[in-house]
Tab-separated table of C-alpha atoms in Angstrom:
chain	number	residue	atom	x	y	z
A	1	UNK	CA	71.417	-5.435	4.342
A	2	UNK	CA	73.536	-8.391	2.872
A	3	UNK	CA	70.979	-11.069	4.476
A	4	UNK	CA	68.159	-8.980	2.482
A	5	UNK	CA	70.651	-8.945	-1.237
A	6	UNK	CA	71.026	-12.790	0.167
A	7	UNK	CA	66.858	-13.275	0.093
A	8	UNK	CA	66.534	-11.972	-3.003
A	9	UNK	CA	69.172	-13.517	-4.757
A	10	UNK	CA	67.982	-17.296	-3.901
A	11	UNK	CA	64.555	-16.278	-4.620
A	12	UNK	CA	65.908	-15.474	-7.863
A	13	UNK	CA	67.923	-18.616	-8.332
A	14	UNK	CA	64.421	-20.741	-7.148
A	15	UNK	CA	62.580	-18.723	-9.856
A	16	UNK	CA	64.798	-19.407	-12.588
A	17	UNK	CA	65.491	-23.091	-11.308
A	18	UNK	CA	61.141	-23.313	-11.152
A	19	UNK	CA	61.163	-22.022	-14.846
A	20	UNK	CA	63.026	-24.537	-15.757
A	21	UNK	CA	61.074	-27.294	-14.552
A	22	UNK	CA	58.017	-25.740	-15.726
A	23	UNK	CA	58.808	-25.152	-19.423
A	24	UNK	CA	60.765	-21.936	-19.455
A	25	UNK	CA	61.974	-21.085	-23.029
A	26	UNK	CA	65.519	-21.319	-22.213
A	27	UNK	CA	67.165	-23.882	-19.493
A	28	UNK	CA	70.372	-23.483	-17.733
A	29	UNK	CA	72.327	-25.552	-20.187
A	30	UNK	CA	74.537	-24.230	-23.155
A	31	UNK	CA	72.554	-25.548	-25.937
A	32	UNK	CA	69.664	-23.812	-24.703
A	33	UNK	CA	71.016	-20.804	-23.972
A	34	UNK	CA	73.124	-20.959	-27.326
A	35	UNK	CA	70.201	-21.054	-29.374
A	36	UNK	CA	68.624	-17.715	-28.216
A	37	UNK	CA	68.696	-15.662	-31.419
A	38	UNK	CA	70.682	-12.714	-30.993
A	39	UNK	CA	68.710	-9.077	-31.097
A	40	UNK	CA	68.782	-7.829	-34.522
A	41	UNK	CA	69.959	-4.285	-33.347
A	42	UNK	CA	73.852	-5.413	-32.194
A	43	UNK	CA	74.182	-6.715	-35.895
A	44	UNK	CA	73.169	-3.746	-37.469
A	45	UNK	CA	74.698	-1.367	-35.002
A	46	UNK	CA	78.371	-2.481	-36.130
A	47	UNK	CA	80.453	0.075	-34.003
A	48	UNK	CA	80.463	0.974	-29.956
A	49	UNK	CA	81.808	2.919	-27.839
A	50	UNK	CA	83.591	1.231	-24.724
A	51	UNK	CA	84.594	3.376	-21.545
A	52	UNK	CA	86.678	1.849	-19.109
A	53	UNK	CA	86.747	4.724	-15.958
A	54	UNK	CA	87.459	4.025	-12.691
A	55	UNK	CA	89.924	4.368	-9.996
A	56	UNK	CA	92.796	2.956	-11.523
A	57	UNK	CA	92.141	6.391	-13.767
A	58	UNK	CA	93.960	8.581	-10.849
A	59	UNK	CA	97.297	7.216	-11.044
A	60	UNK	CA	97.042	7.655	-14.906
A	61	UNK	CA	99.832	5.518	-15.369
A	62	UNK	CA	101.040	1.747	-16.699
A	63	UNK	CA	97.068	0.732	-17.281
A	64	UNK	CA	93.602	-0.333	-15.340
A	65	UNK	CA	95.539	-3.070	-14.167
A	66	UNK	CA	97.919	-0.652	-11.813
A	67	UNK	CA	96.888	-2.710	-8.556
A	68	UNK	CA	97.358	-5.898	-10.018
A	69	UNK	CA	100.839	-4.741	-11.096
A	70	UNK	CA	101.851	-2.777	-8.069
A	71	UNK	CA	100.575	-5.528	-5.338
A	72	UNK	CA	102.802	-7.787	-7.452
A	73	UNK	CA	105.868	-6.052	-7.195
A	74	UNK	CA	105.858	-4.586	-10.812
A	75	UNK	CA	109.234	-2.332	-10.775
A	76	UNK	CA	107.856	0.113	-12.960
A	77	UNK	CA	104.740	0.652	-10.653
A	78	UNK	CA	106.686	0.454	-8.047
A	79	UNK	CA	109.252	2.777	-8.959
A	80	UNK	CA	106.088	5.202	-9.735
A	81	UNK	CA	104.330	4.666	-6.800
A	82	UNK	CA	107.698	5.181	-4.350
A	83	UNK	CA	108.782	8.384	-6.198
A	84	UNK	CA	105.643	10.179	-6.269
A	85	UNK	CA	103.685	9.069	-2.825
A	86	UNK	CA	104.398	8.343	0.589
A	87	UNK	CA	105.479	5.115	2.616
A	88	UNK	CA	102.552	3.438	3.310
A	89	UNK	CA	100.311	4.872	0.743
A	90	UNK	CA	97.655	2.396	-0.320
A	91	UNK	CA	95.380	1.920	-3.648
A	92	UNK	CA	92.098	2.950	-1.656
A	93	UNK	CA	93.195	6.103	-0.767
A	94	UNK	CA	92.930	6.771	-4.494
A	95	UNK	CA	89.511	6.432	-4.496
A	96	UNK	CA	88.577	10.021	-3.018
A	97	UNK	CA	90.130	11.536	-5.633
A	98	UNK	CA	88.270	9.992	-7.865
A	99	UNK	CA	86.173	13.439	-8.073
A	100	UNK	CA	84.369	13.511	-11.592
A	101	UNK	CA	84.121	17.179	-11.311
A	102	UNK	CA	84.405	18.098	-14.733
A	103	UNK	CA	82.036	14.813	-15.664
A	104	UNK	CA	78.828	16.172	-17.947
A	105	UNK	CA	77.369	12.898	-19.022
A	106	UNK	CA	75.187	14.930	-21.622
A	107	UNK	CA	78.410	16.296	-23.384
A	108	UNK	CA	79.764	12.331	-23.658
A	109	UNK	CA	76.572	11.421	-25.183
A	110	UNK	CA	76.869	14.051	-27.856
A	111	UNK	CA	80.326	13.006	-28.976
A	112	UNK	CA	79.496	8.854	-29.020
A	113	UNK	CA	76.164	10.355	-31.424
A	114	UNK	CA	78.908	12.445	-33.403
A	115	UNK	CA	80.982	9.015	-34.073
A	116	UNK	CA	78.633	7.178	-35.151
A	117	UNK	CA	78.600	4.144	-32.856
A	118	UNK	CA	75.174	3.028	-32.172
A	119	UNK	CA	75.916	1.541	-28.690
A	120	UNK	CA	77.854	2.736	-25.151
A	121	UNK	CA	79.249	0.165	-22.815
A	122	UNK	CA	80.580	1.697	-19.612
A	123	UNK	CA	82.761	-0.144	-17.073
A	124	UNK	CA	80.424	-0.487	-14.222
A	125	UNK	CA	83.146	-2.208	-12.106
A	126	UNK	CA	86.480	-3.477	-12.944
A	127	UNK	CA	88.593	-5.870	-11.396
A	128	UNK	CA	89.599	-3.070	-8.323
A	129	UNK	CA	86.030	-3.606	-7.092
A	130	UNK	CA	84.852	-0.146	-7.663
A	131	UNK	CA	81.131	0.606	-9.076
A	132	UNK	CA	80.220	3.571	-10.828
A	133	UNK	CA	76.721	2.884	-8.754
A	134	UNK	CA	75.563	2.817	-5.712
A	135	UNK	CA	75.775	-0.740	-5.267
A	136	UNK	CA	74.056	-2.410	-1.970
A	137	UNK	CA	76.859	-5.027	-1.872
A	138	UNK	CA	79.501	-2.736	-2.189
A	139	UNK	CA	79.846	-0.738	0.665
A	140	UNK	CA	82.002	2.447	1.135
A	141	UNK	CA	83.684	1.313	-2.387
A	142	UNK	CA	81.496	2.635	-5.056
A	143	UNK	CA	81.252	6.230	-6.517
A	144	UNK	CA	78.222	7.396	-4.419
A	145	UNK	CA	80.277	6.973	-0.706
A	146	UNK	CA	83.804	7.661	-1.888
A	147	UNK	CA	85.110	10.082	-4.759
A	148	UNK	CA	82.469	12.079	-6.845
A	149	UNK	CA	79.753	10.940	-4.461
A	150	UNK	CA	77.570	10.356	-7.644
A	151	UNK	CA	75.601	7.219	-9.843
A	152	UNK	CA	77.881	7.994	-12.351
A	153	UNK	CA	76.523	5.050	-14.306
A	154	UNK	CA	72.843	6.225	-13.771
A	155	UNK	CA	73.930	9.571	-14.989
A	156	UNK	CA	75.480	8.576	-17.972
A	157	UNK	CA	72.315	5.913	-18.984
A	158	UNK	CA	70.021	8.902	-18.578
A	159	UNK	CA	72.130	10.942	-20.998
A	160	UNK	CA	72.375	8.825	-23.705
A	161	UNK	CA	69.012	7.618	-23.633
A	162	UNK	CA	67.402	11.515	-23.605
A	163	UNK	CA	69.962	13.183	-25.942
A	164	UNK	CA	70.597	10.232	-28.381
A	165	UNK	CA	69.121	6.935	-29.952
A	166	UNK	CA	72.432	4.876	-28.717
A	167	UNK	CA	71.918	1.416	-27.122
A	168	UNK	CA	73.289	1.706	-23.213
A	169	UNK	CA	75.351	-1.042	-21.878
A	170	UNK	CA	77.215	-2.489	-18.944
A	171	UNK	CA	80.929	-4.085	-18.770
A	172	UNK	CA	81.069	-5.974	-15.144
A	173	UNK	CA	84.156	-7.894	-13.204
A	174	UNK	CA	82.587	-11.018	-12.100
A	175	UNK	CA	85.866	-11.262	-9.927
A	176	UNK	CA	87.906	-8.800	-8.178
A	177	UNK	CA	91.213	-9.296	-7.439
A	178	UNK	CA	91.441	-8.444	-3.209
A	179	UNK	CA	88.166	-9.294	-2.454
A	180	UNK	CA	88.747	-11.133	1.129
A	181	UNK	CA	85.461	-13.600	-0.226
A	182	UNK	CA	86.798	-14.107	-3.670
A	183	UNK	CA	90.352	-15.310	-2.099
A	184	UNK	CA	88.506	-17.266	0.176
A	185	UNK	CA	86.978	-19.459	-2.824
A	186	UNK	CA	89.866	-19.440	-4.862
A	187	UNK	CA	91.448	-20.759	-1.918
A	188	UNK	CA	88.904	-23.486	-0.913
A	189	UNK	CA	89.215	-24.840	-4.864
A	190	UNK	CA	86.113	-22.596	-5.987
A	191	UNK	CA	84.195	-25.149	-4.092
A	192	UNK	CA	82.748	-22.663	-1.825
A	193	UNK	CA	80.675	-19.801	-3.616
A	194	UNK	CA	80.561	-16.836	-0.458
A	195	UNK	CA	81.927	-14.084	-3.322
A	196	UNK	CA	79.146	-15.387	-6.064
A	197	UNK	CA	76.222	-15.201	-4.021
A	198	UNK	CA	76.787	-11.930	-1.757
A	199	UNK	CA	78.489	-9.861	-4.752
A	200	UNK	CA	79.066	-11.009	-8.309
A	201	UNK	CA	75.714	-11.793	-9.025
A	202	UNK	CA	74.051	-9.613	-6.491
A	203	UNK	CA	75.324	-6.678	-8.727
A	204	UNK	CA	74.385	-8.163	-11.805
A	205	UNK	CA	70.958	-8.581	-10.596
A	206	UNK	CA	71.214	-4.552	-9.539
A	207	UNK	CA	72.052	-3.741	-12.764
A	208	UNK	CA	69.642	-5.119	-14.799
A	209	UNK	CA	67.311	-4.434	-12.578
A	210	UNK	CA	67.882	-0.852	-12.140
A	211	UNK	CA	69.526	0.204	-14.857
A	212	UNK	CA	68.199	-1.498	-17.830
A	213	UNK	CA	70.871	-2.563	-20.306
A	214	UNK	CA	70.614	-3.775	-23.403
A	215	UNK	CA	74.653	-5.049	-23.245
A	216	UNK	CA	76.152	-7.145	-20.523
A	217	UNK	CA	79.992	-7.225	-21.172
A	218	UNK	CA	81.395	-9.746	-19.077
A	219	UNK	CA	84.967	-10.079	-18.213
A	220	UNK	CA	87.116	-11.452	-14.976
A	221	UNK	CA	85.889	-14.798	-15.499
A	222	UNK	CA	88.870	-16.959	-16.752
A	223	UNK	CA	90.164	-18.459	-12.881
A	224	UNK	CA	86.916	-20.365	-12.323
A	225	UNK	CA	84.536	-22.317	-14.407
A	226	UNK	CA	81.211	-20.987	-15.586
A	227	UNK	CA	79.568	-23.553	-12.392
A	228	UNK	CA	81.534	-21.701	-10.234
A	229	UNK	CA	79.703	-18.047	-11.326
A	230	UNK	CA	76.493	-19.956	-11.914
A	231	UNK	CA	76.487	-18.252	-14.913
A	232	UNK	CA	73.767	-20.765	-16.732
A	233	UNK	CA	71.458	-19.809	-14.135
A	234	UNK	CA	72.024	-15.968	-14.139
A	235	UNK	CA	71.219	-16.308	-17.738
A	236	UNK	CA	68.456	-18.178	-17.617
A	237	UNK	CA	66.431	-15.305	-15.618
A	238	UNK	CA	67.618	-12.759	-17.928
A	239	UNK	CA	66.751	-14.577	-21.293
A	240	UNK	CA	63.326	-15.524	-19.395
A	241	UNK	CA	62.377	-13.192	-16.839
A	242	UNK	CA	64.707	-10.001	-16.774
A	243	UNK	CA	62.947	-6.812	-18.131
A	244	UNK	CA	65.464	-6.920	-21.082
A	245	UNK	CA	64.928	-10.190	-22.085
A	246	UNK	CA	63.796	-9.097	-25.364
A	247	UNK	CA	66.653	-6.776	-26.089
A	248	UNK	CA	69.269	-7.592	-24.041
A	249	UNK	CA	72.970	-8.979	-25.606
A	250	UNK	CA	75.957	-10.828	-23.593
A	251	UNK	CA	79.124	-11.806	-24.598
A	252	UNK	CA	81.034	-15.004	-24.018
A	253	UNK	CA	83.066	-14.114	-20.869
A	254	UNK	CA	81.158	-16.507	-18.601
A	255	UNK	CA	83.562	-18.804	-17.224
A	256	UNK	CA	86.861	-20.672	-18.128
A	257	UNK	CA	87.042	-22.509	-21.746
A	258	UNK	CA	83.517	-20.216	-22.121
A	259	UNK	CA	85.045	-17.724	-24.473
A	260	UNK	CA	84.585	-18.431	-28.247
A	261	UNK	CA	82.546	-21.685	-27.386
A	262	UNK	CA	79.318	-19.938	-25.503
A	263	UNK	CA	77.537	-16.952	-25.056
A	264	UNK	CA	76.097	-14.466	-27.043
A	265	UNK	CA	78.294	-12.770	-29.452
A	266	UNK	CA	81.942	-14.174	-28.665
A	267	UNK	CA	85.153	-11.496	-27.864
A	268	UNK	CA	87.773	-14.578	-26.941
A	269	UNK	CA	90.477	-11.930	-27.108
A	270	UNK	CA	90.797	-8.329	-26.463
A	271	UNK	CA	91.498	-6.593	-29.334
A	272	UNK	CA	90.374	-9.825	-31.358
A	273	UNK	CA	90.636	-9.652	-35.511
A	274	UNK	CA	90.966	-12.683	-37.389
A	275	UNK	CA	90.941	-10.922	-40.190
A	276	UNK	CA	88.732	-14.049	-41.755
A	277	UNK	CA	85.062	-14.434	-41.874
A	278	UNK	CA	83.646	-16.136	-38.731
A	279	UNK	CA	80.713	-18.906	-38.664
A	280	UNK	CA	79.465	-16.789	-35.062
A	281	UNK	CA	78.931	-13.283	-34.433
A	282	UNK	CA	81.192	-11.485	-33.008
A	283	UNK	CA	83.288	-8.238	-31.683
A	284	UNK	CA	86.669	-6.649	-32.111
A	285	UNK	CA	87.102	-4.464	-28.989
A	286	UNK	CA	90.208	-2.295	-28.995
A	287	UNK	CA	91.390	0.571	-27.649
A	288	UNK	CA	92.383	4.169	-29.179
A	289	UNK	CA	95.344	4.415	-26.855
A	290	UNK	CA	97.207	1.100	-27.905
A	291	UNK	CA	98.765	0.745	-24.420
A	292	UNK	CA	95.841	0.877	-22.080
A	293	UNK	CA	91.960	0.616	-21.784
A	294	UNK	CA	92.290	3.161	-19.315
A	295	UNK	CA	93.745	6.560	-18.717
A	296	UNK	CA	97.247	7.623	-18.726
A	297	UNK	CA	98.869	10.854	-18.143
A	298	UNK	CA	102.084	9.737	-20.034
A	299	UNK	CA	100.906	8.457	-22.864
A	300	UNK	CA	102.577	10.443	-26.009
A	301	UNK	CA	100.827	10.816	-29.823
A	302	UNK	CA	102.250	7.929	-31.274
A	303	UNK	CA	100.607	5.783	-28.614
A	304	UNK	CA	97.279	6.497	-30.258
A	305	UNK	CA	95.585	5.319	-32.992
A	306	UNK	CA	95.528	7.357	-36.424
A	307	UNK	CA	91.985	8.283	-37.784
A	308	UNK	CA	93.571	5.596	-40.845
A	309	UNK	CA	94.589	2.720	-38.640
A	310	UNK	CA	91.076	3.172	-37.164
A	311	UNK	CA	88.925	2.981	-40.130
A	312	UNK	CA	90.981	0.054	-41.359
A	313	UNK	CA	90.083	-1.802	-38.474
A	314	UNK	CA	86.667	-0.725	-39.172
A	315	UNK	CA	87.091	-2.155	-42.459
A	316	UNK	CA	88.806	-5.390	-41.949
A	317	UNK	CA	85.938	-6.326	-38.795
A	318	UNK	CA	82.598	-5.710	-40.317
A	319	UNK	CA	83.844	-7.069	-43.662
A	320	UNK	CA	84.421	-10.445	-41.458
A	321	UNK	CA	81.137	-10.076	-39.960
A	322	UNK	CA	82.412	-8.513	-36.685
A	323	UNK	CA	81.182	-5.464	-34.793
A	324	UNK	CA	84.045	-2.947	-33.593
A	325	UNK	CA	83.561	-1.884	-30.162
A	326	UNK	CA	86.279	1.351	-29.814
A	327	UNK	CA	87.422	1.850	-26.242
A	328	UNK	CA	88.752	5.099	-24.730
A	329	UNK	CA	89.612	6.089	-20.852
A	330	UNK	CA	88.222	8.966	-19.447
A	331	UNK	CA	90.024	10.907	-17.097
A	332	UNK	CA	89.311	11.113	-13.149
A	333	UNK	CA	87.873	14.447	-13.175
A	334	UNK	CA	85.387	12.836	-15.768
A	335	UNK	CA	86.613	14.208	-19.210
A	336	UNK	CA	87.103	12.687	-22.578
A	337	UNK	CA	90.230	14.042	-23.386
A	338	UNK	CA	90.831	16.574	-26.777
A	339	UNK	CA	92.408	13.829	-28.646
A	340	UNK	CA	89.935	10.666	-28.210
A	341	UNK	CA	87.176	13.682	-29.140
A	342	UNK	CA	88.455	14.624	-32.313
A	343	UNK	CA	89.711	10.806	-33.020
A	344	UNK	CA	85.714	9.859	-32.485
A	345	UNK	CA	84.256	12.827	-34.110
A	346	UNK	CA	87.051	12.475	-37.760
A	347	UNK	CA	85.238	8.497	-37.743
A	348	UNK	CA	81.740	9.871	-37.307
A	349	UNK	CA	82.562	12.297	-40.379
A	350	UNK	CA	84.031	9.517	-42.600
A	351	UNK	CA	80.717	7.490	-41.636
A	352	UNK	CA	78.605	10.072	-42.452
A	353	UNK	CA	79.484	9.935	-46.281
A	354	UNK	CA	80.054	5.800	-46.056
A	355	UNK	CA	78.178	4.713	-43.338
A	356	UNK	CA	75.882	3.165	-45.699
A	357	UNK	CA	79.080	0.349	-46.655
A	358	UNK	CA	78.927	-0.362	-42.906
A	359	UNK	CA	75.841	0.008	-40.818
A	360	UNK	CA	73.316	-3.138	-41.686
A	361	UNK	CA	75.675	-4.605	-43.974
A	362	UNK	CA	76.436	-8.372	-44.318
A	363	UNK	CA	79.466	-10.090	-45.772
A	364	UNK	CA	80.146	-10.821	-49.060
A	365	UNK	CA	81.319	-13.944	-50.402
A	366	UNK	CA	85.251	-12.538	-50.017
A	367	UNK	CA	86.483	-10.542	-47.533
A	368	UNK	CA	89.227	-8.967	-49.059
A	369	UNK	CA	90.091	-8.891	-52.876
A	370	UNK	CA	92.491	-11.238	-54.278
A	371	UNK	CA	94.478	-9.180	-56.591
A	372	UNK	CA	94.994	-5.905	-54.830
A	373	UNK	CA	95.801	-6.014	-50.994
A	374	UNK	CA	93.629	-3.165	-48.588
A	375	UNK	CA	90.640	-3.697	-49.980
A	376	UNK	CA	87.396	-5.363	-48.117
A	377	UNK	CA	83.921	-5.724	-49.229
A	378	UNK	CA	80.733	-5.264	-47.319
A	379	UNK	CA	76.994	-5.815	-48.523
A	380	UNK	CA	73.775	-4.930	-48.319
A	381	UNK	CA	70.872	-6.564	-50.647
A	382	UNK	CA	72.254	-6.584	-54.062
A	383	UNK	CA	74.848	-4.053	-53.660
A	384	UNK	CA	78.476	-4.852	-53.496
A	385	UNK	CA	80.831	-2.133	-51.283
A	386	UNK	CA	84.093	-2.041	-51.956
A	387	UNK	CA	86.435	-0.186	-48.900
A	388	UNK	CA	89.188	0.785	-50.489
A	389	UNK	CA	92.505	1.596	-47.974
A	390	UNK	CA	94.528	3.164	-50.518
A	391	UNK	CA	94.418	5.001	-53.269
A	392	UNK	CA	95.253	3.851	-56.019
A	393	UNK	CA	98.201	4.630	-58.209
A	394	UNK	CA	97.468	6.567	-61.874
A	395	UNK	CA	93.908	6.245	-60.749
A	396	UNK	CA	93.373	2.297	-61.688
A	397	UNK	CA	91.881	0.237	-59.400
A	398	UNK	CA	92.293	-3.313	-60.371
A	399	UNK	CA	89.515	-5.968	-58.485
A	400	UNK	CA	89.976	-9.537	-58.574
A	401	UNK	CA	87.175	-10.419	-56.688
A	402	UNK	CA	84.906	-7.935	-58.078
A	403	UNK	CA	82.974	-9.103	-61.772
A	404	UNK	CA	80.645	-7.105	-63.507
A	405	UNK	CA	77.601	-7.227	-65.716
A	406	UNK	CA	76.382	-5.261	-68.505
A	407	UNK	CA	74.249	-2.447	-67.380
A	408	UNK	CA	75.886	-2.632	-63.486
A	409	UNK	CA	76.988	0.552	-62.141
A	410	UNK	CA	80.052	1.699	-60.328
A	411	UNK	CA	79.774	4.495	-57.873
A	412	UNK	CA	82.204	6.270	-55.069
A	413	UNK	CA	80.149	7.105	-51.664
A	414	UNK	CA	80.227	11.161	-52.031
A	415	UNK	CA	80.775	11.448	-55.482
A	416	UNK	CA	77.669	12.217	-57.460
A	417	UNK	CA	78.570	10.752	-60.787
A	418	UNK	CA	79.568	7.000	-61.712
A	419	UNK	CA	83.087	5.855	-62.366
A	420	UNK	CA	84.043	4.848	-65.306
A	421	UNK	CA	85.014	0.927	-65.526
A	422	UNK	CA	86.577	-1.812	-67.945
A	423	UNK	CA	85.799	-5.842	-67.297
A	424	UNK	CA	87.665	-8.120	-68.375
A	425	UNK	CA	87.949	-12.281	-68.369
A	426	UNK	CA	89.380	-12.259	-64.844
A	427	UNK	CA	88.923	-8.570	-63.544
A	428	UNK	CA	87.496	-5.172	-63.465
A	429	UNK	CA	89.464	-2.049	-63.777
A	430	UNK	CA	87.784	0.977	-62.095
A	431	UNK	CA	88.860	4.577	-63.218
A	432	UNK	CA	89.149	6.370	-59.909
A	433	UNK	CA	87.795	10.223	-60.451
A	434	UNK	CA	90.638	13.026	-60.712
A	435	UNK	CA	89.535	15.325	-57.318
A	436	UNK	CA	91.212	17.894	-55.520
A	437	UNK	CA	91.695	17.698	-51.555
A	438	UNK	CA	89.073	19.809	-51.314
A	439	UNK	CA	86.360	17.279	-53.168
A	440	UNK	CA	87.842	14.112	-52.021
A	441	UNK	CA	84.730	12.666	-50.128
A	442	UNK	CA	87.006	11.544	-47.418
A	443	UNK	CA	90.620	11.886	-46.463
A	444	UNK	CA	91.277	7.910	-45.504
A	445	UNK	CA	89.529	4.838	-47.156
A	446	UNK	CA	87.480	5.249	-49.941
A	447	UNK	CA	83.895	3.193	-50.994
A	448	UNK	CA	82.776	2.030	-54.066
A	449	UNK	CA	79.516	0.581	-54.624
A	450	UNK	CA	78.079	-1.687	-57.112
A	451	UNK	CA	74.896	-1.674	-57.815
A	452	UNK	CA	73.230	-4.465	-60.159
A	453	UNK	CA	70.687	-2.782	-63.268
């Protein structure tokens, strides 16, 4: 079986190296590949959904990195790990409990539609190793042989593309941290490639082939340099020759010293918000629970993100011409747990009455206003959208950046009639409306929109 992945894997690499001889539109060189244009649709889209599920989500505790930290001696993980299993115990005997049986893919989709994101990216392995697919090239550790003994990925893809109009997407480990063949390279200098060319691109090659995505979210790059995961060639086929080339988006996670210089859209940090507009595009992903991507049992309330801190984030990314990609950890018995469900469904009802300040929108010439802090503007044609963090006090809103003409109008997003506003040499003062809780358009962050007459 691994001599056949092998075949098809250097036929591949000949096609893409033929294409490039021949005149294919993109070469295996960064200026080439840096000058695809990204898809429209991941602009527009503005929020996703990120799921990172796997093994590590048995244990439940510390993070997805609980190998990592537990083969290193980590006291806390090993404290956990010595008062709760027995001598001996090892991480792959997690993996049969990784059972899924309360998993209903079709119940996910519905809350990512109720959120509002307009794109999913699942972990399809994470640095443990273990697909959610029934990977050729990962034998006995993938969810089909051991734990739920289903394509969890394949289940979930079908889901969201039946029951909703969400873009699907893949996160994949190019390296794994036990892999005998990985160790091997990193030991020989990454002058050898035996882990590249029987797994890490093997199962990239699987999942675009079989699966489709329109998202490749690449991560477990940084030890080796892009040559090392012939990354330049991978992309060359799928820019080319892949059956998403047309719709297909990558990040920047392609190697070491790749991030923030090459790819697609550029990440270069987790959780990454400068907060200032960018020259590239790029994404903000960040996690719900602000101590882990994945799962854990001990987390308490205050570990997770308020529905404010959330659309603040919101704000402060797609005013700087970011995309917000909102991660949350499913459980091992496959659920999406009470708290991340109402969290996702309270920002799908705020974008419901301001979604028009976010989805489609392009920055404005400022980002934030220079007179009164928490406030970041958005646009879209001619109109001018105002998110405003906090209300303001006796109802005056006072905008530095803002400056009005005769005949312009001044609405809030759920309120039927215009505001009221006074502009002066340097400013504009903006009569907020006197509501009740119960016709306040939202509870957090409030929009105002200018349109020109």
């Amino acid at each position: 079986m691994l001599d056949d992945i092998m075949k098809k894997f250097f036929t591949s690499l000949l096609t893409v190296l033929l294409i490039s001889l021949v005149g294919g539109k993109y070469t295996p060189d960064w200026k080439s590949l840096d000058a695809r244009p990204l898809p429209g649709w991941f602009d527009d889209a503005k929020i996703g959904i990120f799921l990172h599920w796997g093994v590590f989500s048995v244990p439940g505790f510390g993070s997805e990195w609980f190998w990592s930290y537990w083969a290193g001696k980590s006291k806390d993980y090993v404290n956990f790990m010595n008062k709760n299993f027995k001598p001996g115990f090892s991480y792959p005997e997690f993996g049969p409990q990784f059972t899924a049986e309360f998993y209903e893919p079709e119940k996910w989709a519905d809350i990512f539609e109720a959120s509002g994101a307009k794109y999913v990216v699942l972990t399809s392995k994470h640095h443990e190793g273990y697909t959610l697919w029934p990977s050729k090239v990962s034998w006995n550790w993938n969810s089909k042989d051991i734990g739920s003994k289903r394509d969890l990925l394949g289940d979930l893809a079908k889901a969201i593309r039946n029951k909703t109009e969400l873009h699907f997407g893949v996160y994949h480990s190019m390296f794994e941290w036990f892999h005998p063949l990985y160790l091997l390279d990193k030991k020989n200098g990454y002058k050898t490639q035996y882990f590249v060319d029987s797994k890490a691109l093997p199962e990239l090659f699987e999942l675009v082939k079989l699966y489709e995505p329109e998202v490749i979210w690449s991560d477990g790059d940084w030890e080796a340099p892009d040559t090392y995961w012939k990354s330049k060639e991978f992309l060359v086929w799928l820019y080319n020759e892949s059956p998403v080339k047309d719709k297909i988006v990558v990040n920047d996670r392609w190697g070491a010293n790749i991030p923030c210089h090459h790819g697609g859209y550029y990440t270069c940090t987790d959780r990454y918000n400068p907060k200032t507009l960018q020259a590239h595009k790029w994404e903000n992903a960040m996690t719900l629970d602000k101590g882990s991507w994945g799962f854990r049992r001990n987390v308490d309330l205050s570990g997770f993100l308020t529905l404010d801190e959330l659309v603040t984030t919101l704000a402060e990314t797609v005013s700087c011409g970011g995309n917000l990609l909102i991660n949350v950890g499913p459980t091992p018995d496959g659920r999406i747990i009470p708290l991340f469900e109402e969290r996702l469904r309270q920002l799908g009802g705020w974008l419901q009455v301001n979604g028009e300040s976010i989805y489609g929108t392009t920055p404005w010439k400022a980002q934030n206003d220079t007179i009164t802090p928490g406030v970041w503007y958005t646009s879209k044609g001619e109109d001018i959208y105002a998110i405003v963090l906090n209300w303001p006090k006796n109802n005056l809103l006072t905008l530095g950046s803002l400056q009005t003409f005769q005949g312009d109008s001044i609405y809030m997003l759920g309120v039927k009639k215009p505001l009221s506003y006074t502009q002066t040499k340097s400013n504009v003062v903006i009569n907020f409306p006197y509501l009740t809780p119960d016709t306040l358009p939202s509870t957090v962050a409030w929009v105002l929109k200018l349109t020109r007459s």
